[in-house]
Coordinates of C-alpha atoms and ligand atoms in Angstrom, one line a residue:
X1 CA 207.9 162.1 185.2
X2 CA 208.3 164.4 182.4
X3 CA 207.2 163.2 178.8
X4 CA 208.9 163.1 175.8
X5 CA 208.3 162.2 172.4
X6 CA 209.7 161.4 168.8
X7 CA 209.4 159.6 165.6
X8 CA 210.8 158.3 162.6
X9 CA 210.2 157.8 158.6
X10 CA 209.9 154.5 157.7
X11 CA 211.4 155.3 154.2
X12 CA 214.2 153.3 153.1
X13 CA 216.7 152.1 155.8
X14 CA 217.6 153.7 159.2
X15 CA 220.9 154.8 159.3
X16 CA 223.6 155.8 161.8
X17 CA 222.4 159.1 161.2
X18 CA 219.4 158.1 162.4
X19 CA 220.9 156.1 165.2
X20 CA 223.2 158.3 166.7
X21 CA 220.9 161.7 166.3
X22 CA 217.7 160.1 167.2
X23 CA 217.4 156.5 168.3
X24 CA 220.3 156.1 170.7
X25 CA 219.3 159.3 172.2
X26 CA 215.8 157.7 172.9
X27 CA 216.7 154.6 174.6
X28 CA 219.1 156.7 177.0
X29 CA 216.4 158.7 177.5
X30 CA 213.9 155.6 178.6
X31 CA 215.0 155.5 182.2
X32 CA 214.4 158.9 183.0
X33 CA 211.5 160.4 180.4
X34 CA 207.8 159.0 179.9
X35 CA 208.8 157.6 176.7
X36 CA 206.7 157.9 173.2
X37 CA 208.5 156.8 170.0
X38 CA 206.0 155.7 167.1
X39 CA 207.0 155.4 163.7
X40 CA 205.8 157.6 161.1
X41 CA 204.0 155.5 158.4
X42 CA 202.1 158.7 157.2
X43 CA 205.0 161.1 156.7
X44 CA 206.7 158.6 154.4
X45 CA 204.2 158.7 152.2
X46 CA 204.7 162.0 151.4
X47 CA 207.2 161.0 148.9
X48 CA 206.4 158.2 146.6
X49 CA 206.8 154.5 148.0
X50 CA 207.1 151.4 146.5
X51 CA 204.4 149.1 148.9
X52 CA 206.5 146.1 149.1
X53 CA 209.9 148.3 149.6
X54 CA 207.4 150.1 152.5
X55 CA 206.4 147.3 154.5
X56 CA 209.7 146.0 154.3
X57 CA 211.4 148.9 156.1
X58 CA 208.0 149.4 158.5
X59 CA 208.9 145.7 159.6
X60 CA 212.4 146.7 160.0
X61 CA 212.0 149.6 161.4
X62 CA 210.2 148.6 164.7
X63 CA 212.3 146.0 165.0
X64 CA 215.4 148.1 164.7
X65 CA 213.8 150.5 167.4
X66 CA 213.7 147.3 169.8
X67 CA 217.1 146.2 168.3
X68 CA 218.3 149.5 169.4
X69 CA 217.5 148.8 172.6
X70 CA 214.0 151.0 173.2
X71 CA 212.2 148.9 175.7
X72 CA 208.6 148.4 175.3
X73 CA 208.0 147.7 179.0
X74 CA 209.1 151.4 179.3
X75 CA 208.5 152.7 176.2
X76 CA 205.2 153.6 174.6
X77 CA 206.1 152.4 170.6
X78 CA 203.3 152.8 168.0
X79 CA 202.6 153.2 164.5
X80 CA 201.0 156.5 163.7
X81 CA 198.5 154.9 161.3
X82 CA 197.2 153.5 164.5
X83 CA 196.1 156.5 165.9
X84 CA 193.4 158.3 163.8
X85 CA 193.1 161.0 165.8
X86 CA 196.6 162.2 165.1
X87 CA 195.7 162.9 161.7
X88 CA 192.4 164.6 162.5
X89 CA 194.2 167.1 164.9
X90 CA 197.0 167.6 161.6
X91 CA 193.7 168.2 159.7
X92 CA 192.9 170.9 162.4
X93 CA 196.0 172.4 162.8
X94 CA 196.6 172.5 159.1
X95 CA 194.3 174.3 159.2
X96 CA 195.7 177.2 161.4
X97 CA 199.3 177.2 159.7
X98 CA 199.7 180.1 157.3
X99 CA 201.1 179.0 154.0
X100 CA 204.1 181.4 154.4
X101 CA 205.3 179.5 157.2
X102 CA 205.1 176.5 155.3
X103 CA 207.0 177.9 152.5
X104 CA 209.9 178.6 154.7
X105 CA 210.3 174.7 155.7
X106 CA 213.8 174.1 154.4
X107 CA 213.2 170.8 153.8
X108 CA 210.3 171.9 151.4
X109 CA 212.3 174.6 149.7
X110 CA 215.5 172.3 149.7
X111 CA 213.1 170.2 146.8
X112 CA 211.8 172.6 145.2
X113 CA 215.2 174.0 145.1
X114 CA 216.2 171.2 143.1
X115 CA 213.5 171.5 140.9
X116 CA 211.7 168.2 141.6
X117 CA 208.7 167.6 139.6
X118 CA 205.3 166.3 141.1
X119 CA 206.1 167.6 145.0
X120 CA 202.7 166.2 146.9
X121 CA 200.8 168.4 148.9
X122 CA 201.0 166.0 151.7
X123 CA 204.9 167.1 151.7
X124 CA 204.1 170.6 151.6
X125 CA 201.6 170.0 154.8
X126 CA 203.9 168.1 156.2
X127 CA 205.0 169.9 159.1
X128 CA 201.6 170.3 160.7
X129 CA 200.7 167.1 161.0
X130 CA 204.3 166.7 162.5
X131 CA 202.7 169.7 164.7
X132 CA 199.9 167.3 165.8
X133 CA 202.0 163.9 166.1
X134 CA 203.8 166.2 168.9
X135 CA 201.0 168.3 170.9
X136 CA 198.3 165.6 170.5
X137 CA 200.4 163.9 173.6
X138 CA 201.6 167.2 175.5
X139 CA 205.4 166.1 175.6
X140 CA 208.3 168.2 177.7
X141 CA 210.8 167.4 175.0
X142 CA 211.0 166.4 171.9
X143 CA 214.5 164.5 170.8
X144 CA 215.5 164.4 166.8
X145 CA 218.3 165.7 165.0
X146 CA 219.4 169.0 164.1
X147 CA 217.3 168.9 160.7
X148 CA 214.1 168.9 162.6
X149 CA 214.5 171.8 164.4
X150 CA 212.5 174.1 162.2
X151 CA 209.9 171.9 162.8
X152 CA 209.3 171.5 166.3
X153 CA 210.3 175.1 166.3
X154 CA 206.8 175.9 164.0
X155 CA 205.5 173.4 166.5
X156 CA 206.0 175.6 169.4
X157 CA 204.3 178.4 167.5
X158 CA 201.1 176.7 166.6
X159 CA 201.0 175.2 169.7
X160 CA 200.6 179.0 171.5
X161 CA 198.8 180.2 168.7
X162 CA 196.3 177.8 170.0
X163 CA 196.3 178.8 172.9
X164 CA 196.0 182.2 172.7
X165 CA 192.6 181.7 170.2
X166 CA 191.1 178.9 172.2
X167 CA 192.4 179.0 176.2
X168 CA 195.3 176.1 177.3
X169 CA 194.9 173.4 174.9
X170 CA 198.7 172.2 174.3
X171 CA 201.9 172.0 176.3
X172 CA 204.4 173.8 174.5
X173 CA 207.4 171.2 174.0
X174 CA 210.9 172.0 173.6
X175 CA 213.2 170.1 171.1
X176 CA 216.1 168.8 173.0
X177 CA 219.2 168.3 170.0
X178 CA 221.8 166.6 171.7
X179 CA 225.7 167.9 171.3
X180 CA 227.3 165.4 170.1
X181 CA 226.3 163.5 166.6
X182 CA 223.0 165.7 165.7
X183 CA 224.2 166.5 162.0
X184 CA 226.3 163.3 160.9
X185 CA 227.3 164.6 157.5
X186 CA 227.6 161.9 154.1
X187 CA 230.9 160.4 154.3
X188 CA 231.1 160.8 150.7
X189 CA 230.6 164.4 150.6
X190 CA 230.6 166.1 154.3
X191 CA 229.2 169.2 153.7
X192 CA 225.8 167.5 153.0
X193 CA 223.5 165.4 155.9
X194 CA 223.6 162.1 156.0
X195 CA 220.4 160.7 154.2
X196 CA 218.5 158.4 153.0
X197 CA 217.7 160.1 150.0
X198 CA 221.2 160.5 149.2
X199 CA 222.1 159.3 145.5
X200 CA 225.5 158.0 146.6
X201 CA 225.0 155.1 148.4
X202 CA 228.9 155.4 149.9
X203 CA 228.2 157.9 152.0
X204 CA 225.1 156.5 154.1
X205 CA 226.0 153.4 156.5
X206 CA 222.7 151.4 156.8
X207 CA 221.9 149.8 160.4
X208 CA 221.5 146.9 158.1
X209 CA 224.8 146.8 156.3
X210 CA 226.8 144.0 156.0
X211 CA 229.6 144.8 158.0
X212 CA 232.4 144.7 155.3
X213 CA 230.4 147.0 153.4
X214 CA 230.0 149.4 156.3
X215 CA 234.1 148.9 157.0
X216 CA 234.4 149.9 153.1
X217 CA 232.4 152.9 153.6
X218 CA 234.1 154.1 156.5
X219 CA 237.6 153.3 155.3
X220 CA 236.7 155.4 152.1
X221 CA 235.4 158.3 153.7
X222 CA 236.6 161.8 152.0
X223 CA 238.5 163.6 154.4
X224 CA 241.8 166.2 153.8
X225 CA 244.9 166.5 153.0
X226 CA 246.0 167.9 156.4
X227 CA 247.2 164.7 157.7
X228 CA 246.1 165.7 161.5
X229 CA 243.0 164.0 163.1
X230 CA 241.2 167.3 164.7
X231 CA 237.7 168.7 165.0
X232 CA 237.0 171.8 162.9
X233 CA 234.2 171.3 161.1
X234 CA 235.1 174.9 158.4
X235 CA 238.3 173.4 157.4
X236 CA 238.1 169.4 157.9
X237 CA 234.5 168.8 157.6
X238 CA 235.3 164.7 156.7
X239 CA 237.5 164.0 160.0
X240 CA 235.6 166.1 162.1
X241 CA 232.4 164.4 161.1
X242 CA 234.2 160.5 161.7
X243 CA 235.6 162.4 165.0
X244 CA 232.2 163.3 165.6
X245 CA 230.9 159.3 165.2
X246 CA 233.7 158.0 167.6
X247 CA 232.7 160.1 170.3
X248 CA 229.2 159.4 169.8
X249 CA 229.6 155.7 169.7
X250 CA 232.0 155.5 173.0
X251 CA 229.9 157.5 175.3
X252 CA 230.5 161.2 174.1
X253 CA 234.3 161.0 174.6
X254 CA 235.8 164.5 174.4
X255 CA 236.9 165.5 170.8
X256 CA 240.1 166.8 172.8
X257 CA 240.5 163.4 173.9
X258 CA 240.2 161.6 170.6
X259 CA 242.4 164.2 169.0
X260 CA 245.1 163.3 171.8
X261 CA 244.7 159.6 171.0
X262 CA 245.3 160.0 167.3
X263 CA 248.0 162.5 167.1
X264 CA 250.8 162.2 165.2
X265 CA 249.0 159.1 163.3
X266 CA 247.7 159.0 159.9
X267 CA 244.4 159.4 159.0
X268 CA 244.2 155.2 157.6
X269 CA 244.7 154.2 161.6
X270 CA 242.3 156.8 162.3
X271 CA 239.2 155.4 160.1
X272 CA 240.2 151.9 160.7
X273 CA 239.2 153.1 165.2
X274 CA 236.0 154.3 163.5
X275 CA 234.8 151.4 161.4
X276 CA 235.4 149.5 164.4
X277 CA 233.3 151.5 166.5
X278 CA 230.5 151.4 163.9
X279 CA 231.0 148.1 163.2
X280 CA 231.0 146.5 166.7
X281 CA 227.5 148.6 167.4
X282 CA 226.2 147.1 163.8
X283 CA 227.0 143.6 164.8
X284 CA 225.3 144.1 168.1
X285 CA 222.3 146.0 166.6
X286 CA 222.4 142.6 163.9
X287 CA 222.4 140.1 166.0
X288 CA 219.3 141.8 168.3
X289 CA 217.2 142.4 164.9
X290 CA 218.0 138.9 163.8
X291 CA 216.1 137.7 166.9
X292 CA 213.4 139.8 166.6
X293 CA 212.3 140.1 162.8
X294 CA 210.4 137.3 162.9
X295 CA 209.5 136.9 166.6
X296 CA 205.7 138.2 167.5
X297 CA 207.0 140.8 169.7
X298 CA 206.3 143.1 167.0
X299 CA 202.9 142.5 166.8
X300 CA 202.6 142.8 171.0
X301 CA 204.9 145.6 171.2
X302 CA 202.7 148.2 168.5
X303 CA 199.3 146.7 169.5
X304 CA 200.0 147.9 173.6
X305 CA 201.7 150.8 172.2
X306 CA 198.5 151.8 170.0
X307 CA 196.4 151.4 172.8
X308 CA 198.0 153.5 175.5
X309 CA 198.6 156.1 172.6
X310 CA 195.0 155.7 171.7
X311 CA 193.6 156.8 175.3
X312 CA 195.8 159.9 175.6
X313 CA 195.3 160.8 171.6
X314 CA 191.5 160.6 171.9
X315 CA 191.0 162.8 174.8
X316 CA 192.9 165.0 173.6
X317 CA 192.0 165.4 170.3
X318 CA 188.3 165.7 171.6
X319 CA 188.9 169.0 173.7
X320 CA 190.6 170.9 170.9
X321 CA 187.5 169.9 169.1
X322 CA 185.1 171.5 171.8
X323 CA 187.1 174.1 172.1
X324 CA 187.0 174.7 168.6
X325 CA 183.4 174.5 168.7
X326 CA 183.3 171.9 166.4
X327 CA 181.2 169.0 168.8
X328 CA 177.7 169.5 169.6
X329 CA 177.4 166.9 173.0
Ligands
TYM401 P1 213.6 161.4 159.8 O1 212.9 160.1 159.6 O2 214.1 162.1 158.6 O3 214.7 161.2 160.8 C1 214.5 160.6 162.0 C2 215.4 161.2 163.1 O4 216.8 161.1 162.7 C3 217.4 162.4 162.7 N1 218.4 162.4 161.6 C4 219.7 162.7 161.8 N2 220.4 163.0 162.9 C5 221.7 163.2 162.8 N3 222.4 163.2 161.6 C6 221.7 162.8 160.5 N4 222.4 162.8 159.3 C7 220.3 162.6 160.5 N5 219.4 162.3 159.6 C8 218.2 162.1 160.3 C9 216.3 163.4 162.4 O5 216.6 164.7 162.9 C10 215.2 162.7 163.2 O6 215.3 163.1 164.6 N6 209.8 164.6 160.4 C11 210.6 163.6 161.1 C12 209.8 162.5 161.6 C13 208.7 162.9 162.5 C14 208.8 163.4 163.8 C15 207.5 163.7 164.3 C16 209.9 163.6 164.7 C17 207.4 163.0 162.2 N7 206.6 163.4 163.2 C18 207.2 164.2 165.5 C19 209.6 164.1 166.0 C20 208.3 164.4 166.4 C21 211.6 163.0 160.1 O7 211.4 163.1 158.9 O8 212.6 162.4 160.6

């Protein structure tokens, strides 16, 4: 069985951004892939966190992966914290990563773009610990959104960079984005991501949301003048981004298709088919997390998680470090 493996930042809440690029993709995925999804508690931090705003959204965030429907009889779900050695190797392949390819991280230059005062060096590093999260557990594929790309891309890189110094140490993964729904854009503004570091709260639907606030969001959506519900992104970024949700959330239903359904019908009947979409998938997400959130699962779920992860982590982390010359026994 081939191995895959992704995670996510615990900061503030998930949202369908998160869901349809990432999460959804990784409980389809369950059936067919060894499965590793851990969460990633030392990422977040890169940026600063309030601690009771942090555990909050760890909490909810593993639930929301089970809520979501990741199972952990299949499933391998951890918390990174809970495997050290993943941080040594990001220590190691720090290490190795020349600072000019960490200065061409977008996500890096995106905030310094923007002038933003007291950027960590943990945020600046970022992307080789993401490096090490990855190879530590030799995965096929990696599955995330179009934003992390770059990332697993630099992965790749180090990965053989590696192996050319030290002999096969690391599998060299591939990311695996998937057509439909791997950029959902703000509804308040479609030409940026949707994020949770967005200022305008409008734009972001939360997994959590109440659902008349998620119907509100959706029903106020920017979109065009155009008056015709059809996907091109240049010229109707807004429609072709709620065009882009409806597919995603009825099983990747042809854009040609929805287009078909909608035409000649305004654009209000249009985004009222959406929020329905995204709220029947809220209401069951809701009603799964409500179950869960204070259940012990939680606890049983990330303790087996952590030690399976542990075994392979270990191992691994220990031949990169004979290799490297660094153990003496
Ligand atoms: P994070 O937490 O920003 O996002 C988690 C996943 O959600 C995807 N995503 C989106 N997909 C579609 N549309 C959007 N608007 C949207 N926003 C976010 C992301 O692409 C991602 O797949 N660095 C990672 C976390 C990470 C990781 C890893 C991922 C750390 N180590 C190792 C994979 C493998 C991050 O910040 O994701």
């Amino acid at each position: 069985m081939k191995r895959m493996l992704s995670g996510i930042k615990p900061t503030g809440q998930l949202h369908l951004g998160n869901y349809i690029g990432a999460l959804k993709n990784f409980v389809n995925y369950q059936d067919e892939y060894e499965m590793f999804a851990f969460i990633a508690n030392l990422h977040c931090i890169t940026t600063a966190q309030d601690p009771n705003e942090l555990q909050k959204n760890l909490k909810d965030c593993v639930a929301l992966y089970l809520a979501c429907g990741l199972d952990p009889n299949k499933a391998t779900i951890f918390l990174q914290t809970d495997i050290k050695a993943q941080a040594q190797l990001g220590y190691i392949i720090c290490c190795h990563t020349y600072m000019g390819e960490l200065n061409r991280m977008t996500q890096f230059k995106d905030k310094m773009a923007k002038n933003e005062t007291n950027l960590s060096g943990g945020l600046y590093t970022y992307p080789a610990l993401m490096a090490a999260d990855i190879l530590i557990y030799d995965p096929d594929y990696v599955p995330v959104g179009d934003d992390q790309k770059q990332h697993v891309e630099l992965t790749r890189d180090l990965a053989e960079r590696f192996n050319n110094k030290y002999g096969e140490l690391f599998k060299v993964p591939e990311p695996l984005i998937s057509k439909v729904g791997a950029r959902i854009m703000s509804l308040s503004d479609p030409s940026k991501k949707m994020s949770k570091s967005d200022d305008n709260d409008k734009g972001c639907v939360y997994l959590l949301d109440d659902l008349n606030v998620a119907k509100k969001k959706v029903m106020s959506a920017v979109t065009d003048s155009l008056a015709n519900v059809k996907y091109d992104p240049i010229n109707q970024p807004g429609i072709s981004n709620l065009i882009q949700i409806y597919s995603s959330l009825s099983n990747n239903m042809p854009y040609a298709e929805i287009e078909k359904m909608f035409e000649g019908k305004g654009y209000g009947d249009f985004k009222k088919a959406v929020s329905e979409k995204v709220c029947e998938t809220l209401s069951d997400i809701q009603e799964k997390y409500n179950n869960i959130i204070n259940s012990d699962i939680l606890e049983k779920t990330l303790n087996d998680g952590a030690t399976k992860a542990n075994l392979i982590a270990e191992e691994k982390l220990k031949k990169v470090q004979k290799a490297l010359g660094m153990e003496i026994l």
